[in-house]
Every structure is written in C-alpha cells, then in structure tokens.
Amino acid sequence: MEQQVRINDQQIRYDVSYRDIKHPRLEFKTGDLLLVLPKNFENHEGLLQKHETWIYKRESLIKTALKESEKKKLKQRTDKEFRDLVHSYIENVEETSNLQINKLFFRRMKSKWGSLSHKKNLTLNTFLKYLPKTLLEYVIYHEMAHSIEKKHNERYWKTVSKTFPDHRRIEKDLLVYWFLVQKQVT
C-alpha cells in the first residue's frame, strides 16, 4: 500500500513490505522508497524519522539522475557485440591484474548491474549492452574487484581507484543510465 511522508517540505511516496527478516531496511533500488520490515515491526514512522536525512539525500540524487537521463542516449549493440566486448575486457583484466572470475553468466536483473558469487561466478545484467563502453568496463571491474574483497570497504575502493580513479562520478552515471534503461527498454 503506497503511503507518503513529508521530509524537508517534500512529499515522498513509499511502500511497505513485511517479510520474514530480522532487521528493517530502506531501499531505493528502483527509484521508489521501499521499507522492508520484519513481520512484527510496528513503528515504521519512527524508522522514517530516524533516516529522514538519508531518505532526502537519496530522493534528491534520484531526481537529479532522472533529469540527467533525458540528455543521454543508449548504445545499440547486438548481443554478440556485447558478449564479445565483455569477454575481451574480462580477459584483459585477468591478464593485467590479480582479479579472476570462475564462470560468466548473463541475465536480466531487476535491481543491479552485476554480481559476483562466493564461487567467483560473475553475473552481468543484459541491460549493460546499452551502456557506453567505459561504464560497462567499470561494472565488470567493480564486480571482479569483489574477488579479492567482498565488502565495499577502504581496501576494496583502493583496488577500484587504481583503474577507475573517477569511480564516484561513474557510479552517478550508472544511476542515470539505470533510469534511462528502465524508461526505454523495459
């Protein structure tokens, strides 16, 4: 059931989902705020109040990304061109660094560009084929960096920064393209 909360004179819509989990969390994965709560959780208003600064910043970031997405264009690649580009870049990373993967999978993903399993299997979102080459390479490298550090901690970002010193800007661009893909492809 969609609800609204007022934060800094801004009405923000949100949904609540009760699940079999221990700890509540807030998500903006698809651009809309979702409160994922344990089944017996009663004070979701308190949770919103506690995290209102984060909610406001995230909502503002998303609005900016949506506006920026109007100025961007998606790349048009065939599936073969996309897969060849991916394989080529992975080979290059494996040859020039200590980052390695086990297997590579492609699938349509609802809320992320890619993931690396504990077995070092890399799964890439098929929507990456619409992104500029630099963003595609960043996502691959970002996920491969998890082969030596699972968490997004200082060691992890130090590894990523060696190849992508502008990773913060790239992360913002990925958000912009996420909304563009959602508008034009799905």
XYZ file of N, CA and C in Angstrom:
558
model
N 0.837 -1.186 0.000
C 0.000 0.000 0.000
C 0.878 1.245 0.000
N 0.706 2.095 -0.995
C 1.527 3.297 -1.113
C 1.121 4.328 -0.072
N 2.143 4.920 0.553
C 1.929 5.947 1.554
C 2.852 7.113 1.246
N 2.725 8.198 2.017
C 3.579 9.355 1.812
C 4.093 9.862 3.141
N 5.297 10.465 3.076
C 5.891 11.095 4.245
C 6.435 12.447 3.793
N 6.337 13.457 4.652
C 6.863 14.782 4.343
C 8.239 14.920 4.993
N 9.249 15.192 4.147
C 10.615 15.395 4.618
C 11.147 16.666 3.953
N 11.541 17.627 4.761
C 12.070 18.917 4.256
C 11.125 19.531 3.221
N 9.869 19.639 3.552
C 8.848 20.221 2.674
C 8.696 19.495 1.342
N 9.019 18.232 1.334
C 8.889 17.426 0.117
C 8.083 16.177 0.448
N 7.069 15.892 -0.357
C 6.283 14.677 -0.190
C 7.013 13.527 -0.878
N 7.308 12.490 -0.121
C 7.998 11.330 -0.672
C 7.083 10.120 -0.518
N 6.806 9.460 -1.642
C 5.977 8.248 -1.639
C 6.811 7.063 -1.200
N 6.169 6.132 -0.525
C 6.867 4.908 -0.146
C 5.881 3.760 -0.010
N 6.430 2.555 -0.129
C 5.664 1.330 0.083
C 6.284 0.584 1.250
N 5.472 -0.260 1.886
C 5.939 -1.089 2.995
C 5.767 -2.546 2.598
N 6.818 -3.332 2.843
C 6.759 -4.763 2.575
C 7.190 -5.506 3.838
N 6.310 -6.359 4.355
C 6.632 -7.156 5.540
C 7.149 -8.516 5.083
N 8.328 -8.881 5.604
C 8.957 -10.137 5.196
C 9.502 -10.876 6.415
N 9.912 -12.085 6.172
C 10.480 -12.919 7.232
C 11.980 -12.599 7.375
N 12.271 -11.421 7.948
C 13.652 -10.959 8.150
C 13.806 -10.494 9.592
N 15.053 -10.298 10.033
C 15.311 -9.873 11.407
C 15.357 -8.363 11.563
N 15.952 -7.659 10.569
C 16.196 -6.224 10.712
C 15.512 -5.436 9.599
N 14.949 -4.285 9.935
C 14.324 -3.450 8.902
C 15.392 -2.808 8.022
N 15.005 -2.487 6.792
C 15.910 -1.767 5.907
C 15.103 -0.871 4.967
N 15.788 0.128 4.444
C 15.198 1.045 3.477
C 15.878 0.798 2.135
N 15.107 0.772 1.067
C 15.657 0.537 -0.269
C 15.148 1.588 -1.237
N 16.000 1.971 -2.148
C 15.632 2.848 -3.256
C 16.044 2.194 -4.571
N 16.045 0.878 -4.647
C 16.616 0.149 -5.779
C 15.969 0.479 -7.117
N 14.697 0.755 -7.129
C 14.018 1.034 -8.386
C 13.630 2.508 -8.518
N 14.127 3.339 -7.612
C 13.801 4.763 -7.652
C 12.712 5.143 -6.683
N 11.985 4.170 -6.175
C 10.934 4.423 -5.192
C 11.382 3.892 -3.833
N 10.996 4.580 -2.788
C 11.364 4.162 -1.436
C 10.525 2.953 -1.023
N 11.221 1.939 -0.532
C 10.569 0.740 -0.033
C 11.092 0.457 1.365
N 10.193 0.300 2.311
C 10.552 -0.112 3.663
C 10.347 -1.609 3.736
N 11.420 -2.344 3.948
C 11.343 -3.797 4.079
C 11.454 -4.083 5.570
N 10.356 -4.597 6.135
C 10.247 -4.710 7.583
C 9.992 -6.143 8.040
N 10.506 -6.468 9.241
C 10.146 -7.773 9.822
C 8.635 -7.842 10.014
N 8.085 -9.034 9.985
C 6.631 -9.211 10.046
C 5.989 -8.591 11.283
N 6.718 -8.538 12.401
C 6.128 -8.000 13.630
C 6.508 -6.534 13.886
N 7.110 -5.861 12.909
C 7.570 -4.475 13.067
C 6.375 -3.533 13.024
N 6.270 -2.634 14.018
C 5.094 -1.774 14.107
C 5.366 -0.295 13.880
N 6.575 0.198 14.155
C 6.818 1.635 14.127
C 7.567 2.073 12.877
N 6.948 1.942 11.707
C 7.665 2.348 10.510
C 7.791 3.865 10.400
N 6.908 4.611 11.037
C 7.033 6.073 11.054
C 8.308 6.493 11.782
N 8.632 5.804 12.869
C 9.867 6.088 13.604
C 11.099 5.793 12.771
N 11.038 4.719 11.978
C 12.143 4.363 11.094
C 12.344 5.461 10.042
N 11.259 5.961 9.483
C 11.338 7.048 8.504
C 11.957 8.300 9.129
N 11.520 8.603 10.324
C 12.033 9.790 11.017
C 13.529 9.647 11.313
N 13.934 8.488 11.759
C 15.331 8.231 12.091
C 16.244 8.407 10.875
N 15.749 8.047 9.702
C 16.579 8.067 8.491
C 16.163 9.156 7.503
N 15.499 10.196 7.972
C 14.976 11.195 7.045
C 16.077 11.925 6.261
N 17.243 12.149 6.850
C 18.332 12.802 6.115
C 18.784 11.929 4.951
N 18.987 10.626 5.209
C 19.389 9.708 4.143
C 18.316 9.640 3.064
N 17.056 9.554 3.464
C 15.943 9.476 2.510
C 15.919 10.721 1.621
N 16.062 11.878 2.233
C 16.028 13.134 1.482
C 17.182 13.204 0.480
N 18.400 12.846 0.921
C 19.562 12.885 0.025
C 19.394 11.904 -1.133
N 18.909 10.713 -0.824
C 18.736 9.694 -1.859
C 17.654 10.110 -2.865
N 16.564 10.645 -2.355
C 15.478 11.115 -3.222
C 15.985 12.231 -4.145
N 16.774 13.149 -3.611
C 17.336 14.242 -4.409
C 18.279 13.705 -5.482
N 19.109 12.732 -5.121
C 20.030 12.108 -6.065
C 19.260 11.450 -7.212
N 18.177 10.793 -6.891
C 17.362 10.114 -7.900
C 16.692 11.130 -8.825
N 16.180 12.218 -8.264
C 15.558 13.249 -9.105
C 16.573 13.840 -10.076
N 17.777 14.084 -9.597
C 18.837 14.608 -10.453
C 19.167 13.603 -11.554
N 19.263 12.328 -11.205
C 19.571 11.284 -12.179
C 18.473 11.193 -13.240
N 17.229 11.292 -12.820
C 16.117 11.242 -13.779
C 16.199 12.398 -14.768
N 16.536 13.582 -14.257
C 16.666 14.750 -15.124
C 17.840 14.577 -16.091
N 18.968 14.090 -15.596
C 20.153 13.851 -16.425
C 19.884 12.785 -17.492
N 19.043 11.821 -17.171
C 18.787 10.726 -18.114
C 18.120 11.231 -19.394
N 17.463 12.375 -19.319
C 16.811 12.941 -20.505
C 17.838 13.406 -21.541
N 19.086 13.635 -21.122
C 20.135 14.136 -22.013
C 20.996 13.015 -22.597
N 20.789 11.785 -22.150
C 21.647 10.663 -22.559
C 20.968 9.803 -23.618
N 21.784 9.055 -24.331
C 21.274 8.097 -25.319
C 21.864 6.725 -25.021
N 21.084 5.710 -25.284
C 21.549 4.336 -25.095
C 22.361 3.884 -26.299
N 23.356 3.049 -26.049
C 24.144 2.442 -27.117
C 23.331 1.300 -27.725
N 23.513 1.096 -28.998
C 22.838 -0.013 -29.671
C 23.885 -1.037 -30.069
N 23.892 -2.175 -29.375
C 24.813 -3.272 -29.673
C 23.997 -4.549 -29.850
N 24.487 -5.409 -30.695
C 23.862 -6.727 -30.794
C 24.297 -7.530 -29.564
N 23.614 -8.622 -29.304
C 24.015 -9.493 -28.195
C 25.433 -10.012 -28.406
N 25.772 -10.338 -29.645
C 27.122 -10.834 -29.940
C 28.173 -9.763 -29.674
N 27.932 -8.549 -30.131
C 28.881 -7.449 -29.882
C 29.063 -7.232 -28.384
N 27.971 -7.267 -27.669
C 28.008 -7.085 -26.217
C 28.828 -8.190 -25.554
N 28.529 -9.419 -25.862
C 29.243 -10.550 -25.242
C 30.727 -10.559 -25.620
N 31.034 -10.243 -26.871
C 32.436 -10.185 -27.294
C 33.189 -9.101 -26.521
N 32.562 -7.958 -26.349
C 33.168 -6.856 -25.593
C 33.423 -7.266 -24.146
N 32.449 -7.922 -23.543
C 32.580 -8.379 -22.161
C 33.720 -9.383 -22.027
N 33.732 -10.406 -22.876
C 34.774 -11.433 -22.809
C 36.159 -10.823 -23.004
N 36.274 -9.910 -23.943
C 37.550 -9.266 -24.220
C 38.042 -8.476 -23.009
N 37.140 -7.729 -22.386
C 37.547 -6.921 -21.235
C 37.913 -7.805 -20.040
N 37.164 -8.852 -19.798
C 37.472 -9.771 -18.691
C 38.851 -10.395 -18.908
N 39.128 -10.835 -20.115
C 40.451 -11.406 -20.417
C 41.551 -10.395 -20.118
N 41.324 -9.154 -20.521
C 42.314 -8.104 -20.295
C 42.545 -7.880 -18.803
N 41.474 -7.803 -18.017
C 41.594 -7.593 -16.571
C 42.327 -8.768 -15.931
N 41.977 -9.978 -16.321
C 42.618 -11.152 -15.733
C 44.111 -11.216 -16.073
N 44.485 -10.765 -17.257
C 45.892 -10.775 -17.657
C 46.712 -9.696 -16.969
N 46.088 -8.572 -16.653
C 46.833 -7.422 -16.138
C 46.667 -7.180 -14.637
N 45.907 -8.026 -13.965
C 45.687 -7.828 -12.527
C 45.575 -9.184 -11.834
N 45.373 -9.143 -10.534
C 45.155 -10.390 -9.786
C 43.661 -10.664 -9.601
N 42.826 -10.011 -10.382
C 41.381 -10.220 -10.315
C 41.000 -11.346 -11.265
N 40.294 -12.335 -10.740
C 39.932 -13.515 -11.522
C 38.473 -13.882 -11.262
N 37.834 -14.447 -12.282
C 36.490 -14.995 -12.092
C 36.517 -16.474 -12.460
N 35.478 -17.176 -12.056
C 35.336 -18.590 -12.372
C 34.515 -18.740 -13.656
N 33.243 -18.392 -13.578
C 32.335 -18.505 -14.727
C 31.637 -17.170 -14.945
N 31.119 -17.008 -16.148
C 30.410 -15.787 -16.529
C 28.986 -16.141 -16.945
N 28.035 -15.386 -16.412
C 26.623 -15.574 -16.758
C 26.019 -14.231 -17.141
N 25.036 -14.272 -18.012
C 24.283 -13.085 -18.408
C 22.824 -13.328 -18.072
N 22.191 -12.353 -17.452
C 20.748 -12.455 -17.221
C 20.178 -11.074 -16.956
N 18.909 -10.962 -17.188
C 18.209 -9.714 -16.913
C 18.015 -9.614 -15.404
N 18.473 -8.498 -14.833
C 18.389 -8.321 -13.384
C 17.514 -7.099 -13.084
N 16.746 -7.175 -12.010
C 15.778 -6.123 -11.686
C 16.370 -4.926 -10.954
N 17.468 -5.139 -10.208
C 17.897 -4.038 -9.347
C 19.400 -3.784 -9.302
N 20.174 -4.477 -10.143
C 21.617 -4.219 -10.132
C 22.234 -4.549 -11.476
N 23.419 -3.992 -11.687
C 24.127 -4.190 -12.946
C 24.873 -5.510 -12.984
N 25.300 -6.017 -11.827
C 26.040 -7.260 -11.815
C 26.272 -7.758 -10.403
N 26.817 -8.966 -10.312
C 27.152 -9.521 -9.000
C 28.233 -10.575 -9.169
N 28.968 -10.803 -8.077
C 29.985 -11.845 -8.050
C 29.669 -12.757 -6.882
N 29.493 -14.047 -7.165
C 29.154 -15.010 -6.115
C 30.386 -15.381 -5.306
N 30.175 -16.070 -4.194
C 31.301 -16.521 -3.369
C 32.181 -17.526 -4.127
N 31.614 -18.149 -5.166
C 32.401 -19.065 -6.007
C 33.110 -18.319 -7.139
N 33.034 -16.990 -7.109
C 33.640 -16.110 -8.115
C 32.989 -16.250 -9.487
N 31.697 -16.568 -9.487
C 30.929 -16.571 -10.722
C 30.381 -15.163 -10.938
N 30.657 -14.597 -12.082
C 30.233 -13.238 -12.412
C 28.929 -13.299 -13.194
N 27.920 -12.585 -12.700
C 26.652 -12.462 -13.408
C 26.487 -11.007 -13.807
N 26.251 -10.769 -15.093
C 26.078 -9.409 -15.601
C 24.666 -9.224 -16.136
N 24.117 -8.068 -15.838
C 22.792 -7.699 -16.311
C 22.855 -7.483 -17.825
N 21.954 -8.096 -18.555
C 21.949 -7.960 -20.013
C 21.682 -6.519 -20.462
N 21.122 -5.703 -19.589
C 20.893 -4.290 -19.923
C 22.202 -3.516 -20.078
N 23.316 -4.085 -19.619
C 24.611 -3.425 -19.771
C 24.967 -3.203 -21.243
N 24.358 -3.950 -22.121
C 24.688 -3.803 -23.547
C 24.321 -2.420 -24.077
N 23.476 -1.688 -23.356
C 23.045 -0.356 -23.783
C 23.925 0.764 -23.230
N 24.882 0.438 -22.397
C 25.715 1.442 -21.746
C 26.965 1.755 -22.557
N 27.494 2.966 -22.377
C 28.789 3.280 -23.003
C 29.856 2.299 -22.523
N 30.856 2.100 -23.348
C 31.903 1.115 -23.068
C 32.575 1.355 -21.715
N 32.865 2.585 -21.374
C 33.532 2.887 -20.099
C 32.702 2.434 -18.907
N 31.385 2.644 -18.958
C 30.525 2.222 -17.847
C 30.437 0.704 -17.782
N 30.364 0.068 -18.935
C 30.348 -1.397 -18.990
C 31.629 -1.956 -18.368
N 32.770 -1.403 -18.762
C 34.048 -1.865 -18.218
C 34.126 -1.624 -16.709
N 33.600 -0.494 -16.265
C 33.618 -0.207 -14.828
C 32.820 -1.246 -14.047
N 31.627 -1.580 -14.525
C 30.789 -2.557 -13.817
C 31.515 -3.896 -13.723
N 32.114 -4.315 -14.814
C 32.845 -5.584 -14.804
C 33.986 -5.524 -13.797
N 34.773 -4.462 -13.847
C 35.910 -4.332 -12.939
C 35.430 -4.245 -11.488
N 34.371 -3.477 -11.265
C 33.783 -3.333 -9.927
C 33.437 -4.696 -9.347
N 32.780 -5.522 -10.141
C 32.395 -6.846 -9.653
C 33.603 -7.758 -9.495
N 34.535 -7.697 -10.423
C 35.729 -8.535 -10.324
C 36.574 -8.160 -9.106
N 36.548 -6.906 -8.705
C 37.291 -6.472 -7.521
C 36.778 -7.164 -6.260
N 35.544 -7.627 -6.304
C 34.998 -8.381 -5.165
C 35.663 -9.756 -5.037
N 36.422 -10.172 -6.018
C 37.121 -11.455 -5.918
C 38.253 -11.396 -4.886
N 38.708 -10.182 -4.559
C 39.729 -10.057 -3.516
C 39.210 -9.365 -2.256
N 38.077 -8.672 -2.362
C 37.473 -8.021 -1.189
C 35.961 -7.979 -1.374
N 35.256 -8.694 -0.511
C 33.800 -8.827 -0.662
C 33.041 -7.527 -0.367
N 33.467 -6.805 0.648
C 32.733 -5.613 1.097
C 33.251 -4.349 0.415
N 32.390 -3.342 0.372
C 32.778 -2.037 -0.155
C 33.493 -1.246 0.945
N 34.648 -1.717 1.337
C 35.414 -1.051 2.384
C 36.596 -0.298 1.769
N 37.479 0.235 2.612
C 38.605 1.031 2.132
C 39.516 0.232 1.192
N 39.791 -0.998 1.545
C 40.654 -1.851 0.698
C 40.017 -2.060 -0.678
N 38.730 -2.302 -0.692
C 38.014 -2.512 -1.945
C 38.118 -1.268 -2.838
N 37.772 -0.086 -2.287
C 37.767 1.138 -3.087
C 39.179 1.525 -3.526
N 40.186 1.147 -2.751
C 41.574 1.389 -3.153
C 41.890 0.579 -4.412
N 41.422 -0.664 -4.459
C 41.602 -1.510 -5.639
C 40.897 -0.905 -6.851
N 39.655 -0.507 -6.686
C 38.879 0.068 -7.785
C 39.512 1.377 -8.260
N 39.981 2.195 -7.321
C 40.555 3.507 -7.652
C 41.806 3.419 -8.508
N 42.509 2.322 -8.431
C 43.723 2.180 -9.246
C 43.393 2.220 -10.734
N 42.298 1.627 -11.106
C 41.904 1.600 -12.514
C 40.862 2.668 -12.843
N 40.001 2.971 -11.873
C 38.940 3.956 -12.079
C 38.971 5.007 -10.969
N 39.918 5.963 -11.050
C 40.018 6.978 -10.001
C 38.767 7.869 -9.915
N 37.990 7.911 -10.984
C 36.761 8.715 -11.002
C 35.514 7.859 -10.736
N 35.665 6.822 -9.916
C 34.563 5.866 -9.687
C 33.314 6.525 -9.103
N 33.459 7.589 -8.338
C 32.263 8.256 -7.773
C 31.397 8.859 -8.881
N 32.039 9.497 -9.835
C 31.299 10.066 -10.966
C 30.667 8.950 -11.793
N 31.408 7.874 -11.995
C 30.898 6.750 -12.775
C 29.681 6.137 -12.094
N 29.718 6.010 -10.774
C 28.563 5.472 -10.036
C 27.330 6.344 -10.264
N 27.509 7.653 -10.301
C 26.379 8.555 -10.569
C 25.869 8.362 -11.995
N 26.795 8.197 -12.948
C 26.394 7.941 -14.329
C 25.617 6.630 -14.453
N 26.025 5.627 -13.700
C 25.307 4.348 -13.731
C 23.875 4.507 -13.259
N 23.664 5.352 -12.260
C 22.301 5.613 -11.782
C 21.483 6.304 -12.872
N 22.097 7.258 -13.554
C 21.424 7.953 -14.653
C 21.008 6.943 -15.726
N 21.936 6.095 -16.122
C 21.640 5.108 -17.160
C 20.643 4.056 -16.683
N 20.637 3.775 -15.392
C 19.658 2.818 -14.864
C 18.245 3.295 -15.184
N 17.985 4.576 -14.915
C 16.643 5.105 -15.163
C 16.355 5.236 -16.661
N 17.380 5.537 -17.436
C 17.194 5.618 -18.887
C 16.811 4.248 -19.457
N 17.525 3.210 -19.024
C 17.201 1.854 -19.473
C 15.793 1.467 -19.038
N 15.427 1.809 -17.816
C 14.098 1.473 -17.315
C 12.999 2.142 -18.146
N 13.257 3.367 -18.572
C 12.268 4.112 -19.384
C 12.175 3.579 -20.813
N 13.327 3.254 -21.406
C 13.342 2.981 -22.842
C 13.364 1.513 -23.226
N 13.785 0.635 -22.318
C 13.946 -0.763 -22.713
C 12.909 -1.668 -22.047
N 12.622 -1.464 -20.789
C 11.717 -2.389 -20.087
C 10.257 -2.086 -20.354
